[in-house]
Tab-separated table of C-alpha atoms and ligand atoms in Angstrom:
chain	number	residue	atom	x	y	z
A	1179	MET	CA	-5.629	28.702	2.700
A	1180	LYS	CA	-1.857	28.530	2.539
A	1181	ALA	CA	-0.318	26.609	-0.315
A	1182	SER	CA	0.987	23.152	0.558
A	1183	PRO	CA	4.639	23.340	1.427
A	1184	ILE	CA	6.745	20.978	-0.613
A	1185	PRO	CA	8.713	18.504	1.478
A	1186	GLU	CA	12.430	17.983	1.270
A	1187	PRO	CA	12.535	16.600	-2.230
A	1188	ILE	CA	14.228	13.425	-3.237
A	1189	GLN	CA	14.635	14.556	-6.787
A	1190	HIS	CA	14.086	12.558	-9.932
A	1191	ALA	CA	17.673	13.149	-10.926
A	1192	GLU	CA	18.842	11.758	-7.637
A	1193	THR	CA	16.655	8.688	-7.903
A	1194	THR	CA	18.391	7.751	-11.131
A	1195	PHE	CA	21.400	7.017	-9.011
A	1196	LEU	CA	19.607	5.035	-6.349
A	1197	SER	CA	21.156	1.687	-5.770
A	1198	LEU	CA	18.772	-0.983	-7.005
A	1199	ASP	CA	19.397	-3.527	-4.289
A	1200	SER	CA	15.715	-3.416	-3.382
A	1201	ALA	CA	13.374	-5.028	-5.890
A	1202	ALA	CA	10.373	-3.104	-4.535
A	1203	LEU	CA	12.203	0.220	-4.897
A	1204	ALA	CA	13.457	-0.609	-8.380
A	1205	ARG	CA	9.876	-1.345	-9.436
A	1206	LEU	CA	8.605	1.922	-7.989
A	1207	MET	CA	11.348	3.959	-9.620
A	1208	GLU	CA	10.469	2.431	-12.936
A	1209	GLU	CA	6.822	3.417	-12.411
A	1210	VAL	CA	7.740	6.943	-11.442
A	1211	ARG	CA	9.920	7.247	-14.528
A	1212	ASN	CA	7.014	6.107	-16.677
A	1213	ASP	CA	4.631	8.347	-14.731
A	1214	ALA	CA	2.416	5.333	-14.114
A	1215	VAL	CA	-1.142	6.233	-13.163
A	1216	SER	CA	-3.476	3.727	-11.594
A	1217	SER	CA	-6.017	2.130	-13.847
A	1218	PRO	CA	-9.541	1.777	-12.450
A	1219	THR	CA	-9.210	-1.981	-12.631
A	1220	ALA	CA	-5.834	-2.061	-10.912
A	1221	TYR	CA	-5.397	-3.388	-7.426
A	1222	ASN	CA	-4.927	-0.089	-5.831
A	1223	ARG	CA	-8.327	1.525	-5.977
A	1224	THR	CA	-10.432	-0.911	-3.962
A	1225	HIS	CA	-8.735	-0.994	-0.667
A	1226	ASN	CA	-9.711	2.086	1.193
A	1227	ARG	CA	-11.796	0.396	3.802
A	1228	HIS	CA	-12.649	-2.971	5.110
A	1229	ASN	CA	-16.014	-4.447	4.602
A	1230	ARG	CA	-16.958	-4.473	8.192
B	1470	MET	CA	-17.197	19.525	-11.557
B	1471	ILE	CA	-15.474	17.531	-8.827
B	1472	PRO	CA	-14.266	14.314	-10.469
B	1473	ILE	CA	-15.565	11.271	-8.644
B	1474	ASP	CA	-13.041	8.494	-8.167
B	1475	THR	CA	-14.880	5.957	-6.030
B	1476	VAL	CA	-18.540	5.053	-5.626
B	1477	LEU	CA	-19.051	2.862	-2.604
B	1478	VAL	CA	-22.249	0.863	-2.926
B	1479	LYS	CA	-23.569	-0.744	0.227
B	1480	LEU	CA	-25.300	-3.825	-1.129
B	1481	ALA	CA	-25.989	-5.069	2.400
B	1482	SER	CA	-26.163	-3.159	5.659
B	1483	ARG	CA	-25.461	-6.146	7.910
B	1484	CYS	CA	-22.429	-8.372	8.301
B	1485	ASN	CA	-21.799	-12.028	9.074
B	1486	LEU	CA	-18.648	-11.229	11.012
B	1487	ASP	CA	-18.353	-9.314	14.257
B	1488	CYS	CA	-14.960	-7.602	13.993
B	1489	ASP	CA	-13.939	-5.843	17.161
B	1490	TYR	CA	-12.617	-2.774	15.318
B	1491	CYS	CA	-15.515	-2.183	12.959
B	1492	TYR	CA	-16.294	1.469	12.167
B	1493	VAL	CA	-19.852	0.622	11.060
B	1494	TYR	CA	-21.052	-1.418	14.036
B	1495	ARG	CA	-18.577	-0.938	16.854
B	1496	MET	CA	-17.913	2.783	17.030
B	1497	GLY	CA	-21.141	4.129	18.394
B	1498	ASP	CA	-23.029	4.894	15.202
B	1499	GLN	CA	-26.318	3.017	15.043
B	1500	ALA	CA	-27.600	4.297	11.681
B	1501	TRP	CA	-27.204	0.857	10.110
B	1502	ARG	CA	-30.148	-0.380	12.191
B	1503	ALA	CA	-32.532	1.828	10.240
B	1504	GLN	CA	-31.206	0.699	6.859
B	1505	PRO	CA	-32.841	-2.060	4.813
B	1506	LYS	CA	-30.783	-5.222	5.060
B	1507	LEU	CA	-30.245	-5.385	1.306
B	1508	MET	CA	-30.287	-2.888	-1.555
B	1509	SER	CA	-33.356	-3.370	-3.772
B	1510	SER	CA	-33.188	-3.910	-7.531
B	1511	GLU	CA	-35.065	-0.616	-8.090
B	1512	THR	CA	-32.413	1.259	-6.123
B	1513	LEU	CA	-29.634	-0.496	-8.034
B	1514	ASP	CA	-31.209	0.254	-11.406
B	1515	ALA	CA	-31.676	3.926	-10.540
B	1516	LEU	CA	-28.109	4.092	-9.264
B	1517	ALA	CA	-26.754	2.446	-12.413
B	1518	ARG	CA	-28.565	4.983	-14.622
B	1519	GLY	CA	-27.297	7.857	-12.494
B	1520	LEU	CA	-23.743	6.545	-12.606
B	1521	ALA	CA	-23.873	6.216	-16.381
B	1522	ARG	CA	-24.669	9.935	-16.588
B	1523	LEU	CA	-22.024	10.822	-14.037
B	1524	GLY	CA	-19.382	8.626	-15.687
B	1525	GLY	CA	-20.210	10.136	-19.063
B	1526	ALA	CA	-19.693	13.658	-17.752
B	1527	GLN	CA	-16.133	13.194	-16.480
B	1528	SER	CA	-12.964	12.184	-18.232
B	1529	ASP	CA	-11.710	9.591	-15.747
B	1530	PRO	CA	-13.542	6.314	-15.287
B	1531	LEU	CA	-15.376	5.585	-12.056
B	1532	SER	CA	-14.400	2.868	-9.646
B	1533	VAL	CA	-17.567	1.293	-8.241
B	1534	VAL	CA	-17.055	-0.855	-5.161
B	1535	PHE	CA	-19.682	-3.194	-3.736
B	1536	HIS	CA	-19.376	-2.880	-0.025
B	1537	GLY	CA	-21.325	-3.330	3.173
B	1538	GLY	CA	-21.719	-4.700	5.788
B	1539	GLU	CA	-20.895	-7.799	3.833
B	1540	PRO	CA	-22.014	-7.300	0.224
B	1541	LEU	CA	-22.217	-11.029	-0.546
B	1542	LEU	CA	-25.018	-11.409	2.003
B	1543	VAL	CA	-27.259	-10.559	-0.953
B	1544	GLY	CA	-26.715	-14.131	-2.241
B	1545	ALA	CA	-25.240	-15.245	-5.557
B	1546	GLN	CA	-28.334	-14.533	-7.665
B	1547	ARG	CA	-28.895	-11.020	-6.414
B	1548	PHE	CA	-25.185	-10.382	-6.637
B	1549	GLU	CA	-25.266	-11.343	-10.301
B	1550	ALA	CA	-28.264	-9.065	-10.852
B	1551	ALA	CA	-26.370	-6.218	-9.167
B	1552	CYS	CA	-23.284	-6.781	-11.341
B	1553	SER	CA	-25.445	-6.941	-14.435
B	1554	ALA	CA	-27.295	-3.727	-13.507
B	1555	ILE	CA	-24.080	-1.763	-13.017
B	1556	ARG	CA	-22.196	-3.281	-15.945
B	1557	SER	CA	-25.070	-2.714	-18.380
B	1558	GLN	CA	-24.618	1.025	-17.734
B	1559	LEU	CA	-20.938	1.194	-16.847
B	1560	PRO	CA	-18.830	-1.136	-19.004
B	1561	PRO	CA	-15.027	-1.207	-18.661
B	1562	PRO	CA	-12.870	0.851	-18.420
B	1563	HIS	CA	-15.081	1.796	-15.460
B	1564	GLY	CA	-13.947	-0.375	-12.590
B	1565	LEU	CA	-16.218	-2.661	-10.605
B	1566	HIS	CA	-14.989	-4.370	-7.449
B	1567	VAL	CA	-16.295	-6.179	-4.430
B	1568	GLN	CA	-14.751	-5.774	-0.994
B	1569	THR	CA	-15.686	-8.932	0.898
B	1570	ASN	CA	-14.803	-10.765	4.084
B	1571	GLY	CA	-14.586	-13.878	1.918
B	1572	LEU	CA	-16.973	-16.129	3.837
B	1573	LEU	CA	-19.539	-16.367	1.036
B	1574	LEU	CA	-17.144	-16.378	-1.882
B	1575	SER	CA	-18.485	-19.510	-3.600
B	1576	HIS	CA	-17.527	-20.836	-7.037
B	1577	GLU	CA	-20.795	-19.379	-8.271
B	1578	VAL	CA	-19.948	-15.893	-7.022
B	1579	ILE	CA	-16.431	-16.114	-8.456
B	1580	ASP	CA	-17.883	-17.081	-11.846
B	1581	VAL	CA	-20.154	-14.047	-11.687
B	1582	CYS	CA	-17.127	-11.853	-10.949
B	1583	ALA	CA	-15.315	-13.321	-13.961
B	1584	LYS	CA	-18.363	-12.812	-16.188
B	1585	TYR	CA	-18.832	-9.141	-15.266
B	1586	ASP	CA	-15.183	-8.200	-14.775
B	1587	VAL	CA	-15.492	-7.613	-11.043
B	1588	GLY	CA	-12.236	-7.364	-9.099
B	1589	ILE	CA	-12.276	-9.149	-5.750
B	1590	SER	CA	-10.634	-7.718	-2.665
B	1591	ILE	CA	-10.672	-9.888	0.455
B	1592	SER	CA	-10.320	-8.754	4.044
B	1593	ILE	CA	-7.896	-10.833	6.094
B	1594	ASP	CA	-5.607	-9.660	8.849
B	1595	GLY	CA	-2.678	-12.106	8.527
B	1596	PRO	CA	-1.926	-15.507	10.052
B	1597	ALA	CA	-4.730	-17.362	11.884
B	1598	ASP	CA	-3.887	-16.219	15.395
B	1599	VAL	CA	-3.844	-12.560	14.352
B	1600	HIS	CA	-6.944	-12.702	12.163
B	1601	ASP	CA	-9.043	-14.763	14.558
B	1602	ARG	CA	-8.296	-12.403	17.434
B	1603	HIS	CA	-10.342	-9.716	15.718
B	1604	ARG	CA	-12.602	-11.244	13.063
B	1605	PRO	CA	-14.874	-13.874	14.625
B	1606	ASP	CA	-18.278	-14.671	13.182
B	1607	LEU	CA	-21.504	-13.697	14.924
B	1608	ARG	CA	-21.301	-16.753	17.168
B	1609	GLY	CA	-17.694	-16.098	18.093
B	1610	ARG	CA	-16.277	-18.803	15.819
B	1611	ARG	CA	-12.994	-18.414	13.949
B	1612	SER	CA	-13.190	-17.312	10.333
B	1613	HIS	CA	-9.586	-17.593	9.129
B	1614	ASP	CA	-9.725	-21.079	7.577
B	1615	LYS	CA	-12.760	-20.182	5.501
B	1616	VAL	CA	-11.185	-16.972	4.236
B	1617	VAL	CA	-7.947	-18.727	3.269
B	1618	ALA	CA	-9.999	-21.369	1.427
B	1619	SER	CA	-11.812	-18.594	-0.442
B	1620	ILE	CA	-8.566	-16.953	-1.527
B	1621	ALA	CA	-7.419	-20.339	-2.867
B	1622	ARG	CA	-10.765	-20.768	-4.647
B	1623	VAL	CA	-10.371	-17.430	-6.409
B	1624	LEU	CA	-6.784	-18.195	-7.402
B	1625	GLU	CA	-7.783	-21.626	-8.770
B	1626	HIS	CA	-10.180	-19.966	-11.193
B	1627	PRO	CA	-8.713	-19.728	-14.722
B	1628	GLN	CA	-8.823	-15.932	-14.390
B	1629	GLY	CA	-7.992	-16.019	-10.694
B	1630	ASN	CA	-4.881	-13.887	-10.758
B	1631	ALA	CA	-6.640	-11.111	-12.595
B	1632	LEU	CA	-9.751	-11.430	-10.432
B	1633	LEU	CA	-7.998	-11.139	-7.082
B	1634	SER	CA	-7.381	-7.408	-6.802
B	1635	GLY	CA	-5.769	-7.816	-3.432
B	1636	LEU	CA	-6.092	-8.422	0.266
B	1637	LEU	CA	-6.902	-5.867	2.909
B	1638	SER	CA	-5.528	-6.071	6.403
B	1639	VAL	CA	-5.960	-4.066	9.574
B	1640	VAL	CA	-2.720	-3.616	11.506
B	1641	ASP	CA	-2.520	-5.524	14.765
B	1642	LEU	CA	0.353	-4.055	16.753
B	1643	GLU	CA	0.797	-7.326	18.624
B	1644	ALA	CA	1.513	-9.183	15.395
B	1645	ASN	CA	5.014	-9.577	14.025
B	1646	PRO	CA	5.245	-7.529	10.784
B	1647	ALA	CA	7.681	-10.020	9.182
B	1648	GLU	CA	5.325	-12.924	9.913
B	1649	VAL	CA	2.350	-11.022	8.572
B	1650	TYR	CA	4.233	-10.195	5.352
B	1651	ALA	CA	5.410	-13.804	4.963
B	1652	PHE	CA	1.847	-15.030	5.424
B	1653	PHE	CA	0.500	-12.780	2.680
B	1654	LYS	CA	3.196	-13.960	0.313
B	1655	ALA	CA	2.533	-17.604	1.122
B	1656	VAL	CA	-1.176	-17.258	0.520
B	1657	GLY	CA	-0.508	-16.170	-3.065
B	1658	ALA	CA	-1.620	-12.552	-2.900
B	1659	ARG	CA	-0.058	-10.189	-5.381
B	1660	SER	CA	-1.054	-7.147	-3.428
B	1661	VAL	CA	-1.960	-6.226	0.128
B	1662	ASP	CA	-3.003	-3.020	1.720
B	1663	PHE	CA	-2.829	-2.140	5.380
B	1664	LEU	CA	-5.205	0.024	7.352
B	1665	TYR	CA	-4.597	1.407	10.799
B	1666	ARG	CA	-7.147	0.883	13.538
B	1667	ASP	CA	-9.716	3.662	13.434
B	1668	GLY	CA	-9.670	6.373	16.007
B	1669	ASN	CA	-9.690	10.118	16.410
B	1670	HIS	CA	-8.467	12.797	18.783
B	1671	ASP	CA	-11.180	12.034	21.329
B	1672	LEU	CA	-10.824	8.272	21.117
B	1673	LEU	CA	-7.270	7.178	20.389
B	1674	PRO	CA	-6.859	4.123	18.158
B	1675	VAL	CA	-6.195	0.889	20.016
B	1676	GLY	CA	-2.507	0.590	20.873
B	1677	LYS	CA	-1.676	4.287	20.700
B	1678	THR	CA	-0.704	5.571	24.112
B	1679	SER	CA	-0.618	9.241	23.183
B	1680	LEU	CA	-0.714	11.570	20.214
B	1681	LEU	CA	3.067	11.680	20.310
B	1682	SER	CA	3.656	7.937	20.468
B	1683	THR	CA	4.638	6.067	17.306
B	1684	GLU	CA	3.438	2.476	17.734
B	1685	TYR	CA	1.881	2.332	14.242
B	1686	GLY	CA	4.832	4.126	12.681
B	1687	ASP	CA	7.225	1.635	14.290
B	1688	TRP	CA	5.165	-1.310	13.060
B	1689	MET	CA	5.003	0.017	9.511
B	1690	THR	CA	8.714	0.807	9.571
B	1691	ALA	CA	9.478	-2.834	10.413
B	1692	LEU	CA	7.136	-3.924	7.627
B	1693	LEU	CA	8.858	-1.525	5.225
B	1694	ASP	CA	12.278	-3.010	6.012
B	1695	GLU	CA	10.932	-6.486	5.371
B	1696	TYR	CA	9.341	-5.367	2.121
B	1697	LEU	CA	12.392	-3.590	0.757
B	1698	ALA	CA	14.639	-6.553	1.579
B	1699	ASP	CA	12.440	-9.052	-0.274
B	1700	PRO	CA	13.984	-10.074	-3.635
B	1701	SER	CA	10.534	-10.957	-5.040
B	1702	PRO	CA	8.167	-8.583	-3.311
B	1703	ILE	CA	4.400	-8.553	-3.536
B	1704	ARG	CA	2.748	-5.128	-3.479
B	1705	ILE	CA	2.025	-3.140	-0.335
B	1706	ARG	CA	-0.113	-0.316	-1.504
B	1707	LEU	CA	0.235	2.103	1.406
B	1708	LEU	CA	4.033	1.863	1.326
B	1709	ASP	CA	4.154	1.985	-2.477
B	1710	ASP	CA	2.064	5.139	-2.549
B	1711	MET	CA	4.136	6.960	0.027
B	1712	LEU	CA	7.444	5.863	-1.503
B	1713	ARG	CA	6.262	6.807	-4.974
B	1714	LEU	CA	5.464	10.301	-3.697
B	1715	LEU	CA	8.901	10.582	-2.123
B	1716	LEU	CA	10.411	9.521	-5.427
B	1717	GLY	CA	8.510	12.285	-7.199
B	1718	GLY	CA	5.544	10.258	-8.483
B	1719	ARG	CA	1.845	10.091	-7.672
B	1720	SER	CA	-0.325	8.313	-5.137
B	1721	VAL	CA	-3.827	6.993	-5.396
B	1722	LYS	CA	-4.780	6.106	-1.867
B	1723	GLU	CA	-7.390	8.088	-0.011
B	1724	GLY	CA	-5.730	9.923	2.841
B	1725	VAL	CA	-2.250	9.717	1.308
B	1726	GLY	CA	-0.720	12.467	-0.772
B	1727	ASP	CA	-2.552	15.569	-1.884
B	1728	GLU	CA	-4.484	14.308	-4.890
B	1729	ASP	CA	-8.192	15.066	-4.880
B	1730	TYR	CA	-10.278	12.093	-3.975
B	1731	GLY	CA	-13.964	12.325	-4.898
B	1732	ILE	CA	-16.140	9.730	-3.225
B	1733	LEU	CA	-19.858	8.972	-3.222
B	1734	VAL	CA	-21.286	6.522	-0.724
B	1735	VAL	CA	-24.668	4.908	-1.346
B	1736	GLU	CA	-26.514	3.250	1.534
B	1737	THR	CA	-28.816	0.245	1.007
B	1738	ASP	CA	-31.900	2.492	0.977
B	1739	GLY	CA	-30.361	4.545	-1.850
B	1740	THR	CA	-29.378	7.548	0.293
B	1741	ILE	CA	-26.170	9.310	-0.719
B	1742	THR	CA	-23.924	9.985	2.262
B	1743	LYS	CA	-20.504	11.452	2.885
B	1744	ASN	CA	-17.326	9.456	3.343
B	1745	ASP	CA	-18.649	6.540	5.401
B	1746	THR	CA	-15.627	6.261	7.687
B	1747	LEU	CA	-16.846	9.524	9.251
B	1748	LYS	CA	-19.451	7.384	11.009
B	1749	SER	CA	-16.857	6.822	13.698
B	1750	ALA	CA	-16.328	10.594	13.948
B	1751	GLY	CA	-19.465	11.650	15.795
B	1752	GLY	CA	-21.750	10.187	13.127
B	1753	GLY	CA	-20.702	12.999	10.790
B	1754	ASP	CA	-21.349	11.157	7.541
B	1755	ARG	CA	-24.739	12.700	6.734
B	1756	PHE	CA	-25.573	15.580	4.415
B	1757	LYS	CA	-28.246	18.000	5.597
B	1758	GLU	CA	-30.028	17.475	2.304
B	1759	ILE	CA	-31.575	14.051	1.856
B	1760	TRP	CA	-30.202	12.915	-1.490
B	1761	THR	CA	-30.914	9.566	-3.034
B	1762	VAL	CA	-30.055	7.655	-6.197
B	1763	HIS	CA	-33.307	9.011	-7.664
B	1764	ASP	CA	-31.844	12.528	-7.662
B	1765	ASP	CA	-29.515	13.713	-10.382
B	1766	LEU	CA	-26.000	12.694	-9.308
B	1767	LEU	CA	-24.507	15.397	-11.507
B	1768	GLU	CA	-26.500	18.042	-9.651
B	1769	ILE	CA	-25.509	16.577	-6.307
B	1770	VAL	CA	-21.821	16.636	-7.169
B	1771	ALA	CA	-22.127	20.196	-8.506
B	1772	SER	CA	-23.994	21.454	-5.409
B	1773	GLU	CA	-22.444	23.825	-2.879
B	1774	ALA	CA	-23.069	21.346	-0.048
B	1775	PHE	CA	-21.152	18.620	-1.842
B	1776	LYS	CA	-18.309	20.959	-2.760
B	1777	LYS	CA	-18.081	22.116	0.845
B	1778	TYR	CA	-17.922	18.553	2.085
B	1779	HIS	CA	-15.350	17.684	-0.572
B	1780	ARG	CA	-13.154	20.609	0.504
B	1781	SER	CA	-13.495	19.559	4.135
B	1782	GLN	CA	-11.704	16.317	3.308
B	1783	LYS	CA	-8.534	18.263	2.576
B	1784	PRO	CA	-6.252	18.869	5.547
B	1785	SER	CA	-7.043	22.217	7.150
B	1786	SER	CA	-5.054	22.220	10.379
B	1787	PRO	CA	-2.275	24.851	10.452
B	1788	VAL	CA	0.041	22.081	11.652
B	1789	CYS	CA	-0.547	20.104	8.455
B	1790	LEU	CA	-0.486	23.149	6.212
B	1791	SER	CA	3.006	24.029	7.365
B	1792	CYS	CA	4.233	20.433	7.570
B	1793	PRO	CA	7.142	19.445	5.319
B	1794	ASP	CA	5.626	15.983	4.969
B	1795	LEU	CA	2.165	17.107	3.863
B	1796	ARG	CA	2.633	16.101	0.243
B	1797	VAL	CA	3.496	12.562	1.249
B	1798	CYS	CA	1.284	12.149	4.296
B	1799	GLY	CA	-1.751	13.989	2.965
B	1800	GLY	CA	-2.904	14.735	6.506
B	1801	GLY	CA	-4.576	11.341	6.883
B	1802	MET	CA	-8.153	10.166	6.519
B	1803	PRO	CA	-10.724	12.769	7.599
B	1804	THR	CA	-12.086	10.442	10.262
B	1805	HIS	CA	-8.617	10.243	11.834
B	1806	ARG	CA	-8.429	14.036	12.066
B	1807	TRP	CA	-11.667	14.524	13.929
B	1808	SER	CA	-12.298	15.860	17.428
B	1809	ALA	CA	-15.497	17.165	18.986
B	1810	ARG	CA	-13.744	20.468	19.671
B	1811	ASN	CA	-12.128	21.209	16.305
B	1812	GLY	CA	-14.067	19.045	13.903
B	1813	LEU	CA	-11.659	18.044	11.123
B	1814	ASP	CA	-9.177	20.884	11.785
B	1815	ASN	CA	-6.556	18.619	13.354
B	1816	PRO	CA	-3.577	16.716	12.041
B	1817	SER	CA	-4.150	13.005	11.747
B	1818	VAL	CA	-4.257	11.147	15.019
B	1819	PHE	CA	-1.431	9.137	13.366
B	1820	CYS	CA	0.680	12.258	12.726
B	1821	ALA	CA	3.634	11.099	14.840
B	1822	ASP	CA	3.416	7.652	13.236
B	1823	GLN	CA	3.399	9.140	9.757
B	1824	ARG	CA	6.398	11.318	10.518
B	1825	ARG	CA	8.274	8.330	11.909
B	1826	LEU	CA	7.521	6.263	8.806
B	1827	ILE	CA	8.290	9.064	6.334
B	1828	ASP	CA	11.563	9.841	8.124
B	1829	HIS	CA	12.541	6.212	7.861
B	1830	MET	CA	11.614	6.162	4.178
B	1831	ARG	CA	13.755	9.231	3.546
B	1832	GLN	CA	16.694	7.734	5.399
B	1833	THR	CA	16.315	4.474	3.541
B	1834	LEU	CA	16.214	6.241	0.201
B	1835	SER	CA	19.170	8.465	0.921
B	1836	MET	CA	21.211	5.509	2.145
B	1837	ARG	CA	20.626	3.943	-1.223
B	1838	ALA	CA	21.397	7.076	-3.176
B	1839	VAL	CA	24.841	6.723	-4.707
B	1840	ALA	CA	26.621	10.043	-5.006
C	2568	LIG	S1	-0.809	14.584	9.843
C	2568	LIG	FE1	1.203	15.185	10.628
C	2568	LIG	S2	2.675	14.305	9.184
C	2568	LIG	FE2	0.678	14.351	8.178
C	2568	LIG	S3	0.602	16.305	7.069
C	2568	LIG	FE3	-0.384	16.640	9.042
C	2568	LIG	S4	1.253	17.412	10.338
C	2568	LIG	FE4	2.255	16.431	8.569
């Protein structure tokens, strides 16, 4: 298997200079800076499929 | 050992809604008919013991999700017994959640969730006209009002904000993304996730005219613009995960990014199956071996058959392997990669949509980058 190619990076260093006019982006950049990992009780682990 | 992230526990094999896009009942797989309607207490107890061993053998906590069908069809008492069985063996920080259509979310059930630290995720597709187009009950009646009332009931609970993990919505291309986003904000959700309609290379998802068309990518792009312009945004998990990857961080969503995602699915009769969304991909969710909760889960996860299946979830198409967006896209859910001819060796059926969305994300980020 070939190794995964890395996409055009938007580097950490660059993100420091991102304009913070978007609240959602500012929040995400903060999380990336803190290397936030999801907790098992956090919202983001349940949603993979509908109950259907 | 392959770390297991999610354990999907089918408490009930039937549903009290009749959604037109359902991968369990509406995509040709009839296996649910042979399943017991509800999971028995013996099966749950055996599963709980097995999970305790499995959870103890890995460093990261498990995320157990009660699922179905509609898991709350078991009734409040059996639901409490199920929560108690799992929690007695898997206390926090292991996660326990229920993914429900919300119709049976009574005060009693919400109290049980609070007592056993069970996060609630509710399926709702947006405003009434959008939701009721796709999610009628078994007699064809609308379900939206009841689901909205259930969300309010959860939020009224003293621990409501913590209990409501989020809402889960299937994209309806005919809906207006801005209206859908505004609805989710108005209803008080802190977090929403969006799923695309299921499909594969032999059966295109509803609304996609060809593999090269970008209807879903266009819809998500409009949603992204709305989201990024909101001064007090809720969470949109799919967008957050992809943006976080573009910003150099990590994702946690199955089918996004290149993190490993170990999943066990347990049917109501206690059988362990593969990723259940593969049901809509030629019924390919079965292992050759018949494994149940009475077998040693550690041995199952360590077996060659399980490892092979786990590897097969990773993108394998040469197109994905040489794609500059692979790290962000992840190649999509296995079920969306399937075709009778190539099995899972295809890019996602949403490849063009993903590229459209990722391109737009990149442009949006670079526009905001100040030199
Ligand atoms: S599905 Fe398409 S966009 Fe995603 S990794 Fe594969 S080739 Fe790239």
